[in-house]
Coordinates of C-alpha atoms and ligand atoms in Angstrom, one line a residue:
X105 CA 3.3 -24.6 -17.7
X106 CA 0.0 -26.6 -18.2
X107 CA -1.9 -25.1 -15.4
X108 CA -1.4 -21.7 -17.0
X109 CA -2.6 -23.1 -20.0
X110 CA -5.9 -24.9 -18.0
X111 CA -6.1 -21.2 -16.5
X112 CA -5.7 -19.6 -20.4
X113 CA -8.5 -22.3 -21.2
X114 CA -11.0 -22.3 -18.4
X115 CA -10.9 -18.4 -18.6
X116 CA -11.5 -18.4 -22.5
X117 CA -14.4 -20.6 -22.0
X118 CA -15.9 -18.2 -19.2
X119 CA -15.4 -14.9 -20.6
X120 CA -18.3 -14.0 -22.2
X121 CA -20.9 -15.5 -19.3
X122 CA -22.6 -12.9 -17.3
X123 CA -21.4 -12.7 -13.4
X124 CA -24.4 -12.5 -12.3
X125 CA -25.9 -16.1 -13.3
X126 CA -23.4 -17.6 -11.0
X127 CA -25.4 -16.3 -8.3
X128 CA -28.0 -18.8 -9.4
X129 CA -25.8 -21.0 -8.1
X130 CA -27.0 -21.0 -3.7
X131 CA -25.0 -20.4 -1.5
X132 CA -22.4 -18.3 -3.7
X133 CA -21.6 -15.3 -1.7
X134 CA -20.4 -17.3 1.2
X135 CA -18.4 -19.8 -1.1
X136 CA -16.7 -17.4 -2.6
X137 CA -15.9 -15.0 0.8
X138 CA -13.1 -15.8 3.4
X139 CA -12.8 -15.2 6.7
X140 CA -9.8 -13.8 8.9
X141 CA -10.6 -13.1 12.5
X142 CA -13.2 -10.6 12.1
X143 CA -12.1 -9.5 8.4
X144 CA -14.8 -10.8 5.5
X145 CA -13.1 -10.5 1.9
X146 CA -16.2 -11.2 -0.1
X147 CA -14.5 -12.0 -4.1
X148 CA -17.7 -13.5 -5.5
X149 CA -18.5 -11.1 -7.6
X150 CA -16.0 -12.0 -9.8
X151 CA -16.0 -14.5 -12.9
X152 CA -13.7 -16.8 -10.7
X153 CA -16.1 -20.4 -10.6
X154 CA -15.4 -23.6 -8.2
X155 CA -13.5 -24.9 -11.3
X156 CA -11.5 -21.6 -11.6
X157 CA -10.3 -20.7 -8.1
X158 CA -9.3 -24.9 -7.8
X159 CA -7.3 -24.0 -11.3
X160 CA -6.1 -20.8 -9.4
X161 CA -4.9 -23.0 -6.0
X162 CA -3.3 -25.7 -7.8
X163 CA -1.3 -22.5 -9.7
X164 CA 0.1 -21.5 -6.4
X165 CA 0.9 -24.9 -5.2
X166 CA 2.4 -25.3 -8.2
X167 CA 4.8 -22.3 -7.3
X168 CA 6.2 -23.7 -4.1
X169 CA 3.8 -21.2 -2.3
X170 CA 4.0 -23.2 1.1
X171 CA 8.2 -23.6 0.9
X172 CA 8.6 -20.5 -0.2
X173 CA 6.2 -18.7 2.7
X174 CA 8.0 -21.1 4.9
X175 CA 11.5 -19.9 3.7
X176 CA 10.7 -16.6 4.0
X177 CA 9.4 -16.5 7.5
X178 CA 12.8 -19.3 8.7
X179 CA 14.9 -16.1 7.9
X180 CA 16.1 -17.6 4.7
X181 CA 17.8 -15.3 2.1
X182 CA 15.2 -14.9 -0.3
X183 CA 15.8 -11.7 -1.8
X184 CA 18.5 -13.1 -3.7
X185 CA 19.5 -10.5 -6.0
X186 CA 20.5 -8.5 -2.7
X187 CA 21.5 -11.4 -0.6
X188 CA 19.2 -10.8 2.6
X189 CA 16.7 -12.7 4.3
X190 CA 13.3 -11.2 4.5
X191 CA 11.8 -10.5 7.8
X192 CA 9.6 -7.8 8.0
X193 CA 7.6 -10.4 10.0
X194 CA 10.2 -10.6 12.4
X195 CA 9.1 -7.1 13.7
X196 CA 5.9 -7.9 14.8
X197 CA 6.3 -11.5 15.6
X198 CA 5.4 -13.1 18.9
X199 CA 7.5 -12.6 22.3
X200 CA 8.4 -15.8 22.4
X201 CA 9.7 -15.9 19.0
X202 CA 13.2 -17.0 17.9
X203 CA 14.2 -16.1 14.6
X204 CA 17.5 -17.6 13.4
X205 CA 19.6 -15.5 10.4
X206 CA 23.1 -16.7 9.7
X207 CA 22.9 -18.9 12.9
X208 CA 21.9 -15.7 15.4
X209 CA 18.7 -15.0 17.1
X210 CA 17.6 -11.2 16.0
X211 CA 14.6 -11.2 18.3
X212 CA 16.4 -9.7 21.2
X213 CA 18.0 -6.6 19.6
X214 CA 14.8 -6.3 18.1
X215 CA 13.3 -6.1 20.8
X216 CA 15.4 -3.9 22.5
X217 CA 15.5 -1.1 19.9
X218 CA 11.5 -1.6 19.9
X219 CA 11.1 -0.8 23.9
X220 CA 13.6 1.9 23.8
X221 CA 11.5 3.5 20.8
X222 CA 8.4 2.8 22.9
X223 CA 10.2 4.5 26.0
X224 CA 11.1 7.8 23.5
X225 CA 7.7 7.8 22.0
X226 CA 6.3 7.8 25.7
X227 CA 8.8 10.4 27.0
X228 CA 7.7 12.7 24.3
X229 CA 4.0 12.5 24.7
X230 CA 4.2 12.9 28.0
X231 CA 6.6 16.2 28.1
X232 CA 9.4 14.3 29.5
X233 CA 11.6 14.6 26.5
X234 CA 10.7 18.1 26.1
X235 CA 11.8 20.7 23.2
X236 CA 14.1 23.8 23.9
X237 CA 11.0 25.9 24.6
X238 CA 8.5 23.2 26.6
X239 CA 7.0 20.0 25.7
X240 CA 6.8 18.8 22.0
X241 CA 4.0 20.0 19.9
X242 CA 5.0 19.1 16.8
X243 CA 6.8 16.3 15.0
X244 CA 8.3 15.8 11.4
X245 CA 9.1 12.9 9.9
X246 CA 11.7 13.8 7.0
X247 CA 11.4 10.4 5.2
X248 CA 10.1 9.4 1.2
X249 CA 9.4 6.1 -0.1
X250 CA 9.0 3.3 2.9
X251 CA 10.3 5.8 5.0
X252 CA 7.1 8.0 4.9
X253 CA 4.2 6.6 3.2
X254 CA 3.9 3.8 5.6
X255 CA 3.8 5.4 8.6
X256 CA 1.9 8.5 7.2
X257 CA -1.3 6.2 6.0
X258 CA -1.4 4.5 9.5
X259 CA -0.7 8.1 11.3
X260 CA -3.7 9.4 9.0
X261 CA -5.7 6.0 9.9
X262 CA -5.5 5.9 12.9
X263 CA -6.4 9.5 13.5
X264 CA -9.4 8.9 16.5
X265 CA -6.5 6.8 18.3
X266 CA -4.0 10.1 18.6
X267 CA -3.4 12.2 21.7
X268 CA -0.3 12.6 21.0
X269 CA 1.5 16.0 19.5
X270 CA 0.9 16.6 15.8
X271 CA 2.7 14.5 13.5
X272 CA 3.6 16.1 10.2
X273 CA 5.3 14.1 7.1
X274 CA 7.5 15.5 4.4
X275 CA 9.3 13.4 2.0
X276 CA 9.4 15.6 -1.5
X277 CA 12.8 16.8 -2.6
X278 CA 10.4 19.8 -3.1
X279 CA 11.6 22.6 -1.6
X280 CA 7.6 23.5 -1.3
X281 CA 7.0 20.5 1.0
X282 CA 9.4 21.1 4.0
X283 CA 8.7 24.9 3.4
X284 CA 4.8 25.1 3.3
X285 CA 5.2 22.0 6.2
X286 CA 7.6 24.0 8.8
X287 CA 5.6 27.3 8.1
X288 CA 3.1 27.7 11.5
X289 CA 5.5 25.6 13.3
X290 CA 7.8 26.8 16.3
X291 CA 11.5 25.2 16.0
X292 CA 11.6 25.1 19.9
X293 CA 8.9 22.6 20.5
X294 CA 9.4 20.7 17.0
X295 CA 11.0 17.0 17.2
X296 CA 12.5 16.2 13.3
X297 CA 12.7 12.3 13.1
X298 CA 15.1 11.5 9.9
X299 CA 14.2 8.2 8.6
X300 CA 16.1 6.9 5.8
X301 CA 16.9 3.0 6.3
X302 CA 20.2 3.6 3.9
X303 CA 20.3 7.2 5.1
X304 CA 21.6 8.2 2.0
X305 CA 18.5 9.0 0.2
X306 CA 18.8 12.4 -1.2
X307 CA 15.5 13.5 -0.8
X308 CA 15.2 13.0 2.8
X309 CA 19.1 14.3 3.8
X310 CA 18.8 17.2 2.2
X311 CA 15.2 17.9 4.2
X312 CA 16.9 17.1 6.9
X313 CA 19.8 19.9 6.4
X314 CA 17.3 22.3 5.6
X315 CA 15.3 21.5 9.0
X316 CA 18.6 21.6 11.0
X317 CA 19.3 25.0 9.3
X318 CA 15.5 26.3 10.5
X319 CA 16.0 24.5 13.8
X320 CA 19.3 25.9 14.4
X321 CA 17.8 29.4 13.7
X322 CA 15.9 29.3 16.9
X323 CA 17.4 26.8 19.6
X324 CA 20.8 26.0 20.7
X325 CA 21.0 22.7 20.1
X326 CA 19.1 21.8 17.4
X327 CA 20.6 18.3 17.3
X328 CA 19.2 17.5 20.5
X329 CA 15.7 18.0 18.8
X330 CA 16.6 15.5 16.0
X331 CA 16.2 11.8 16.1
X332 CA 17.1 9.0 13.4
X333 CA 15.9 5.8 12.2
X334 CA 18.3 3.9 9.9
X335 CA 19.9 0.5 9.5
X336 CA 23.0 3.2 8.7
X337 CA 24.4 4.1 12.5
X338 CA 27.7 5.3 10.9
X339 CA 25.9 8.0 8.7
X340 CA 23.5 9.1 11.4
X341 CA 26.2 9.5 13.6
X342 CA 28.1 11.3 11.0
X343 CA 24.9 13.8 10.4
X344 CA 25.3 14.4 14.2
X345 CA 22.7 12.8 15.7
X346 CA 23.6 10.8 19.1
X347 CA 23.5 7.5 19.8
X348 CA 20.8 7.0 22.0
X349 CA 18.0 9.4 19.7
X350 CA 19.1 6.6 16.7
X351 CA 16.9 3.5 16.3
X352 CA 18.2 1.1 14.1
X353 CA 16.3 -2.0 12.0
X354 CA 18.4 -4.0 10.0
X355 CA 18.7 -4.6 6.1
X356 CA 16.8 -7.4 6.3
X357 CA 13.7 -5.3 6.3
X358 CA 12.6 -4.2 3.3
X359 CA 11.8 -0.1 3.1
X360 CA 8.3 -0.7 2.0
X361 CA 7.5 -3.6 4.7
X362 CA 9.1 -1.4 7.7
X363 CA 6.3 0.2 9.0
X364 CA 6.3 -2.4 12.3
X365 CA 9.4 -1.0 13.2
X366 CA 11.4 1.8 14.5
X367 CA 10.0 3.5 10.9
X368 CA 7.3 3.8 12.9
X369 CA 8.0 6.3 15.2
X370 CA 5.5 8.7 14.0
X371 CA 3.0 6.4 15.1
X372 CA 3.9 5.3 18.2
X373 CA 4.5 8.8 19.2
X374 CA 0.4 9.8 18.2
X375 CA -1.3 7.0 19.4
X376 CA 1.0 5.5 22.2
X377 CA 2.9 2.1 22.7
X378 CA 0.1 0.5 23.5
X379 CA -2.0 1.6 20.1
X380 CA 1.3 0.7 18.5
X381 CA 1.3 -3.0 19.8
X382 CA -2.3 -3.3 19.2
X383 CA -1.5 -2.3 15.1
X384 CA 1.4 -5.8 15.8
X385 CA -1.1 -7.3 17.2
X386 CA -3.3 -6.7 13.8
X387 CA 0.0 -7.9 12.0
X388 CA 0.4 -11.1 13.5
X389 CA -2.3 -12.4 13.3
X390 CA -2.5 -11.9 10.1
X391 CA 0.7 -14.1 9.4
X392 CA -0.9 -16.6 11.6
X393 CA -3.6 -17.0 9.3
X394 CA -1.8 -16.5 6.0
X395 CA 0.7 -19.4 7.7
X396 CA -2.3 -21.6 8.7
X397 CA -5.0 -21.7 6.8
X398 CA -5.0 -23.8 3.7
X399 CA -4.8 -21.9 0.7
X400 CA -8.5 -22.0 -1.0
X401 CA -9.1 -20.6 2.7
X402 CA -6.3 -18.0 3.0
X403 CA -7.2 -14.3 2.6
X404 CA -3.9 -13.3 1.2
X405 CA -3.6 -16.2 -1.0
X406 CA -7.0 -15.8 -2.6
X407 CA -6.8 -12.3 -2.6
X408 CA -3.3 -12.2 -4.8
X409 CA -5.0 -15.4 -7.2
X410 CA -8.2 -12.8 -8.0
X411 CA -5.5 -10.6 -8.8
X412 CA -3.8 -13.4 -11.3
X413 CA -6.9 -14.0 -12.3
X414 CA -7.5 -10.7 -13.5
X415 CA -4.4 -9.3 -14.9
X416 CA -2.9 -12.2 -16.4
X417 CA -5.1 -14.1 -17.3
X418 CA -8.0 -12.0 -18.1
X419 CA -5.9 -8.8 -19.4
X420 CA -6.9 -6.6 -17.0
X421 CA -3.9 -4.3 -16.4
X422 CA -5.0 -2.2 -13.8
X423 CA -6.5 -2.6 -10.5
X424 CA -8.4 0.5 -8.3
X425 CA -7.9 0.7 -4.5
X426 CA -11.2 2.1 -2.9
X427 CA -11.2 2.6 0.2
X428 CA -14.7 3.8 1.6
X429 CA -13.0 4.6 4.5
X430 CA -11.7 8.3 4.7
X431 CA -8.8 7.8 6.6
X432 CA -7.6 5.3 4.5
X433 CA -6.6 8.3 1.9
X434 CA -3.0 7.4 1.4
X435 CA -3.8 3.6 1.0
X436 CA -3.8 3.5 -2.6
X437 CA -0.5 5.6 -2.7
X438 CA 0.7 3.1 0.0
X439 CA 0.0 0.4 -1.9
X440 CA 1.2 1.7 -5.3
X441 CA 4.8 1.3 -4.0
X442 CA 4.0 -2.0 -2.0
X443 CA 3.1 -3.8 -4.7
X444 CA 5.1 -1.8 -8.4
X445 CA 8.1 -1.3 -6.1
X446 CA 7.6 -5.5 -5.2
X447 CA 5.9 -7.1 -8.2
X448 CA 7.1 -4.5 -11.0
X449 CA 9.6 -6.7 -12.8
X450 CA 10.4 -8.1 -16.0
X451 CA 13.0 -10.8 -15.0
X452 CA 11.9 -13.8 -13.4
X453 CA 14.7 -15.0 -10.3
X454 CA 17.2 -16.4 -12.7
X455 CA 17.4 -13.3 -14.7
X456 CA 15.0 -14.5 -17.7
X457 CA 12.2 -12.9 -19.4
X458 CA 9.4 -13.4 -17.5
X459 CA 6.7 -15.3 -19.3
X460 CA 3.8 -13.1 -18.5
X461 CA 2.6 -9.6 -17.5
X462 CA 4.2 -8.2 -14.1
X463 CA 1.6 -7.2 -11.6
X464 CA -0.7 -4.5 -12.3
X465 CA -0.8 -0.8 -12.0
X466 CA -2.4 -0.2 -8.9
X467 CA -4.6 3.5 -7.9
X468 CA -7.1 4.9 -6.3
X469 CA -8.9 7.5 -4.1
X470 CA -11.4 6.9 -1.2
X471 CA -14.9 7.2 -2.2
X472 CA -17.3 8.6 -2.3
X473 CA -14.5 11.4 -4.0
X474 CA -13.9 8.7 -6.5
X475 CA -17.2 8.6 -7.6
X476 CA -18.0 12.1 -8.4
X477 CA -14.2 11.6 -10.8
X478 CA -12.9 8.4 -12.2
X479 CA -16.0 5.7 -11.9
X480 CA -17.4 7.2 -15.1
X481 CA -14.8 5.5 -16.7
X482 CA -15.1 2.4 -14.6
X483 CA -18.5 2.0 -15.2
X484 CA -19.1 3.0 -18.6
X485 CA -15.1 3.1 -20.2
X486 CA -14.0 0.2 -22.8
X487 CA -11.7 -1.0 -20.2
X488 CA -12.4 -2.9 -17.1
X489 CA -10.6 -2.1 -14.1
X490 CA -11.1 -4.4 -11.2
X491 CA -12.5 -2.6 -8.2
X492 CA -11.2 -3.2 -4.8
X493 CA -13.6 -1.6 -2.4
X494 CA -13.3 -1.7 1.4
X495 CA -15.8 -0.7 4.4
X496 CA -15.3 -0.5 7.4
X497 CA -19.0 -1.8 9.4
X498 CA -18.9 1.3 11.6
X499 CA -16.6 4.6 12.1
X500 CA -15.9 5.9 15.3
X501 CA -18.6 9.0 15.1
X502 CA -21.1 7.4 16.8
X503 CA -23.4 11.1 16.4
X504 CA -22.5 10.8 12.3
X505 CA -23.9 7.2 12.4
X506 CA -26.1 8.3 9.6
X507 CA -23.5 9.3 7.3
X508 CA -21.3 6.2 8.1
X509 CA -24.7 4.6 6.8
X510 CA -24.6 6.5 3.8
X511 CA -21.0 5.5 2.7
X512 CA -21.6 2.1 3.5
X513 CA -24.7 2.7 1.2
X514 CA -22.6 3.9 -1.6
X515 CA -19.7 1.3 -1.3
X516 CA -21.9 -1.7 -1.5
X517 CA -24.2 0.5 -4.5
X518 CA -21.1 0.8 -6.5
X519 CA -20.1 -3.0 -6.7
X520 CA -23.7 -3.9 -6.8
X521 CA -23.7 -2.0 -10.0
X522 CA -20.8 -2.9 -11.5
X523 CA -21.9 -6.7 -11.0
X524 CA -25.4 -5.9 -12.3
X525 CA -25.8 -2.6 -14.8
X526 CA -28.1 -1.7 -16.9
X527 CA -29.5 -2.9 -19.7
X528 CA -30.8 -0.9 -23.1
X529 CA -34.2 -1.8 -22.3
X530 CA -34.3 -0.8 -18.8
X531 CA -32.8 2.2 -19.7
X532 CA -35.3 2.7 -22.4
X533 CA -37.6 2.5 -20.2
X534 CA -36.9 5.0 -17.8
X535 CA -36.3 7.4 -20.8
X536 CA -40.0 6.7 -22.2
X537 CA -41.3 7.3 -19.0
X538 CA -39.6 10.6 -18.9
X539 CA -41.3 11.4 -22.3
X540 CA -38.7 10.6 -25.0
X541 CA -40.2 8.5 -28.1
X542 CA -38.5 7.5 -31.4
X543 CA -35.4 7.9 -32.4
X544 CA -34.4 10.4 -29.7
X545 CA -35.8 7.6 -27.1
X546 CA -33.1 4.7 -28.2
X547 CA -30.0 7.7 -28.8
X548 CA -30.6 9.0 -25.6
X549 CA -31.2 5.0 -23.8
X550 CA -27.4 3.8 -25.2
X551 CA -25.9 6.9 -23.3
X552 CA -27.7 5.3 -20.0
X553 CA -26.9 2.1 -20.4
X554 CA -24.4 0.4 -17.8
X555 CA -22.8 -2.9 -19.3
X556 CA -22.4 -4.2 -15.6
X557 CA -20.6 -7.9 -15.7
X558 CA -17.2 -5.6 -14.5
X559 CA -15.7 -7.3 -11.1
X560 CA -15.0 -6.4 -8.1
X561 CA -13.9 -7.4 -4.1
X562 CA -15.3 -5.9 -1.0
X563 CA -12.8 -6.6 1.8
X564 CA -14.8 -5.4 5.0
X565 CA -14.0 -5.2 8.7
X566 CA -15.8 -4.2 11.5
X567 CA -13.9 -1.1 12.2
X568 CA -10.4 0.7 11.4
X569 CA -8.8 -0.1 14.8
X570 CA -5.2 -0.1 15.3
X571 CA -5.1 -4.1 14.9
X572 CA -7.7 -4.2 12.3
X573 CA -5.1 -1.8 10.2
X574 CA -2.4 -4.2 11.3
X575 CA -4.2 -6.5 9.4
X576 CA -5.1 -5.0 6.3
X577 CA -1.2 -4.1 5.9
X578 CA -0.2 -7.8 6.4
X579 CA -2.9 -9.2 4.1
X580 CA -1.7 -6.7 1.5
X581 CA 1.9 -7.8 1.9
X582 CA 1.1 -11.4 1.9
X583 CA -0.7 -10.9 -0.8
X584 CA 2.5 -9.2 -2.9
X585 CA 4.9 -12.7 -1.6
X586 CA 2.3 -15.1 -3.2
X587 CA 2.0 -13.2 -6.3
X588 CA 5.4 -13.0 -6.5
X589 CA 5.8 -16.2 -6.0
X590 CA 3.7 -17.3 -8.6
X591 CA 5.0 -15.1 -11.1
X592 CA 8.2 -16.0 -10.0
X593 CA 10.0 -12.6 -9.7
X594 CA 12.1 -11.3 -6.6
X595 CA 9.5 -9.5 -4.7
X596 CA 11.9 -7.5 -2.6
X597 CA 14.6 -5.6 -4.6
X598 CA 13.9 -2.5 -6.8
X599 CA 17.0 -2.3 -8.8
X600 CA 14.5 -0.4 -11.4
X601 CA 14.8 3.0 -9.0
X602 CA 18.2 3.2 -9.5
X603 CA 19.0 4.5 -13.4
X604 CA 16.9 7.8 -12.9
X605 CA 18.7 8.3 -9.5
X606 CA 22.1 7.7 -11.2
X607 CA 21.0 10.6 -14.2
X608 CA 19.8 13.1 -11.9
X609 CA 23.1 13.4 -10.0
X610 CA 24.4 13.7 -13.7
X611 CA 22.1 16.4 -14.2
X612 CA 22.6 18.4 -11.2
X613 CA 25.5 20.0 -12.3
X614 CA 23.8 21.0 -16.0
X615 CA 21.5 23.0 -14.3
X616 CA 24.2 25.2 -12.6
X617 CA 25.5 26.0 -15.8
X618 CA 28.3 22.7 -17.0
X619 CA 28.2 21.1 -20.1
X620 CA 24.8 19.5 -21.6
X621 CA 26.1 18.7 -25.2
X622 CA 26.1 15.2 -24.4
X623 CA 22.7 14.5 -23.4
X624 CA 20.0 13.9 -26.4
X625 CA 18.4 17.0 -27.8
X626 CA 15.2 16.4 -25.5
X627 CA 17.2 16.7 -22.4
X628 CA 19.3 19.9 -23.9
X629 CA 16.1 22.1 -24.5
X630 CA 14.7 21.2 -21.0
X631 CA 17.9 22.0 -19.4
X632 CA 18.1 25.1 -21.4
X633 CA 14.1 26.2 -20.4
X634 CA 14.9 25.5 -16.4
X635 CA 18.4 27.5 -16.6
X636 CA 17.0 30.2 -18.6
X637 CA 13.7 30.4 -16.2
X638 CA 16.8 30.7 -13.3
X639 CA 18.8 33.0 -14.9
X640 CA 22.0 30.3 -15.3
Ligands
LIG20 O1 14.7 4.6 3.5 P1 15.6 5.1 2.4 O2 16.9 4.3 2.4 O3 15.8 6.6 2.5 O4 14.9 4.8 1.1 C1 13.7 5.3 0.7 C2 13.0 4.6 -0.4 O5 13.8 4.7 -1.6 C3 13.8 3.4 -2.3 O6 15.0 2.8 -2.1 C4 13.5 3.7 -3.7 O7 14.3 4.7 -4.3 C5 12.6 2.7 -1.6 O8 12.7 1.3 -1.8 C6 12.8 3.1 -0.2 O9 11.6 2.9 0.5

């Protein structure tokens, strides 16, 4: 308890010095950057002092970090509320690797299911697992949740890697998705992969009825154009898909950290077993670092303590995801359900209040988009959101260096002027010299003026490469354990999806016409508006 109250302290006495003047102090940027391999998280523009981020370490030791990281990667069964270890590392770990849960090595079936998804993925770029018209041209990943938004941010990043057939992602219950994403596509050279680890997801099973029902329109045997991935090999076999087109992972991989696995398919299929390993390769060493490095020097450590820092201790409820990096597009929506879905709780692990705010609303967009929408507010709102900006060095259009140039221009602009602003006299000044004088002058100067002293963290990396992204993802679900840990939550359940599930099978049957008496008058006058838009 007293370290948060150090923390409380230490940040009261801070809060009203200007981020700037710690620069005075030499050396700064580099104290207050960490390296992993070739990744460069630079947090020192932030209010976080030498005093601060000691504060912020001892917090975490003070949590059990190092027990609890080495529980979680000994298989131990961490996700208590759930009663299952918590091994997502296990899917990209080492091959010499033995990984022990309830007395049983699960590297070897692991690996297994991983080269016979490698062997699929390579059968199907190369046209020998063709469709029922020719090779495969298309594929659709019927998936939502873990089961779609990892594997369609890294298909999207890793976009100059494909040569693969087109990979296509629906996951909204939305008859509009599936519809607008089959449209233009021919059923006889489409693969459908249904991903659902409990395969009982409604969204995705009733895509995946309505793509068996196209499918079947056109071929013959539409099922032999379907593949699963599930931890469920009872249901998949029960929706008719056989045996040897069903990868399974099991339940000790959490939705949103299954991305290394058979989830992705997708990915393996566009850029290749080989990209695919590379993107492990990313992973791991990641978790070698994150395992190894002490904490004041450990990218996801520090990374989730700035976060602390910020949220609860400094009030800052939200935090924005910017990626300068186009194809990072769906990393903030990523990201949204890594870290709600994980760190989204209000009961600590033994079921009490927890004693401070959960972790933080996380959004975003890539920018430069960003900046022509939301940065007004960033820069110039009453509320500071800390910015989380990344940059890749270089893209992979060597002829549009220039414009790579140009975005790397505007990332490091942005936190440059968040750190720095603009003051009422410089801004008066640039208004005189445009002409204004008097009164106008100092009206039209406060309009201008940019309080600056709002932080941010550059995390920069020479290039989005299939291991580079590997990294990224691990850092940002190392970073989710340790603030987990120090909040001390279960990071990996997400009993808090499960009420509005439960009401909307309720309501299913009220919009075909039953009953709605009992449900509050809100509910009633909806259901009346939908039924009376469908003629029920
Ligand atoms: O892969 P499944 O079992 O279809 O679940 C999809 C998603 O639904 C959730 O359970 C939330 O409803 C997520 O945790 C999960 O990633």
């Amino acid at each position: 308890m007293s370290i948060w109250n150090d923390l409380a302290r230490h940040q009261r006495a801070t809060e009203t010095r200007h981020m700037q003047d710690l620069f005075d102090e030499a050396g700064r940027a580099q104290v207050f950057s960490v390296q992993a391999g070739e990744m460069h998280l630079d947090y020192s523009k932030t209010n976080i002092d030498a005093e601060g981020r000691a504060l912020l370490v001892q917090l975490a030791e003070n949590a059990g970090l190092a027990e609890k990281r080495a529980a979680m990667f000994g298989g131990a069964k961490i996700n208590e509320t759930e009663g299952r270890a918590v091994l997502h590392i296990a899917q990209r770990a080492g091959e010499d690797a033995v990984i022990d849960v309830d007395g049983e090595d699960v590297m070897p079936e692991l690996r297994a299911v991983r080269m016979r998804a490698y062997a699929f993925a390579e059968d199907v770029r190369a046209g020998r697992y063709p469709g029922q018209g020719g090779a495969i041209t298309d594929v659709v990943n019927i998936g939502i949740g873990g089961s779609d938004l990892g594997p369609a941010m890294a298909t999207l990043a890793l976009a100059p890697y494909h040569d693969g057939p087109r990979l296509h992602y629906v996951s909204n219950v939305d008859g509009a998705h599936i519809a607008d994403t089959l449209k233009g596509l021919n059923p006889e050279t489409t693969l459908v992969i249904v991903a659902s680890k409990t395969f009982t997801t409604i969204e995705t099973m009733t895509n995946a009825r309505t793509a068996r029902d196209w499918m079947a329109s056109k071929v013959t045997d539409p099922g032999a154009q379907f593949v699963a991935v599930s931890t469920a090999l009872d249901k998949t076999a029960e929706f008719g898909i056989a045996p040897e087109r069903v990868f399974g992972f099991a339940d000790w991989v959490g939705g949103r950290y299954s991305v290394w696995g058979p989830i992705g398919l997708g990915i393996m299929i566009a850029v290749g077993a080989a990209g695919f390993d590379a993107f492990l390769a990313g992973g791991r060493a990641m978790d070698t670092h994150f395992q190894n490095a002490p904490l004041a020097e450990n990218m996801p450590v520090l990374l989730a303590l700035v976060g602390i820092w910020h949220n609860q201790l400094c009030g800052h409820a939200t935090r924005a995801v910017l990626p300068y990096d186009q194809r990072l597009a769906r990393l903030p929506a990523y990201l949204q359900q890594l870290e709600m879905e994980s760190n989204g709780k209000r009961v600590d692990m033994e079921g009490r209040d927890l004693a401070r705010q959960s972790g933080p609303i996380v959004w975003g967009e890539p920018g430069t988009n960003g900046q022509h929408a939301f940065y007004q507010l960033i820069h110039q709102g009453t509320r500071i959101v800390p910015c989380e900006f990344l940059l890749a060095a270089k893209g992979h259009e060597p002829e549009l260096a220039h414009q790579h140039r140009l975005l790397a221009a505007n990332c490091l602009a942005q936190s440059e002027a968040l750190l720095r602003g603009r003051s009422f006299e410089q801004a008066r000044a640039i208004m005189a010299e445009k002409g204004l004088t008097g009164s106008d002058l100092d009206r039209q100067a406060r309009h201008r003026v940019f309080p600056g002293n709002r932080p941010s963290t550059t995390l920069i990396y020479p290039q989005l490469t299939p291991f580079v992204l590997g990294q990224i993802i691990a850092l940002y679900e190392h970073r989710v354990f340790v603030e987990g840990v120090i909040l001390g939550l279960n990071s990996f359940d997400q009993w808090g999806v499960e009420l509005g599930k439960e009401l909307a099978t309720a309501i299913g049957p009220l919009l075909e016409g039953a009953d709605a008496s009992a449900k509050d008058p809100s509910t009633q006058a909806l259901v009346a508006f939908v039924r009376a838009h469908q003629g029920v």
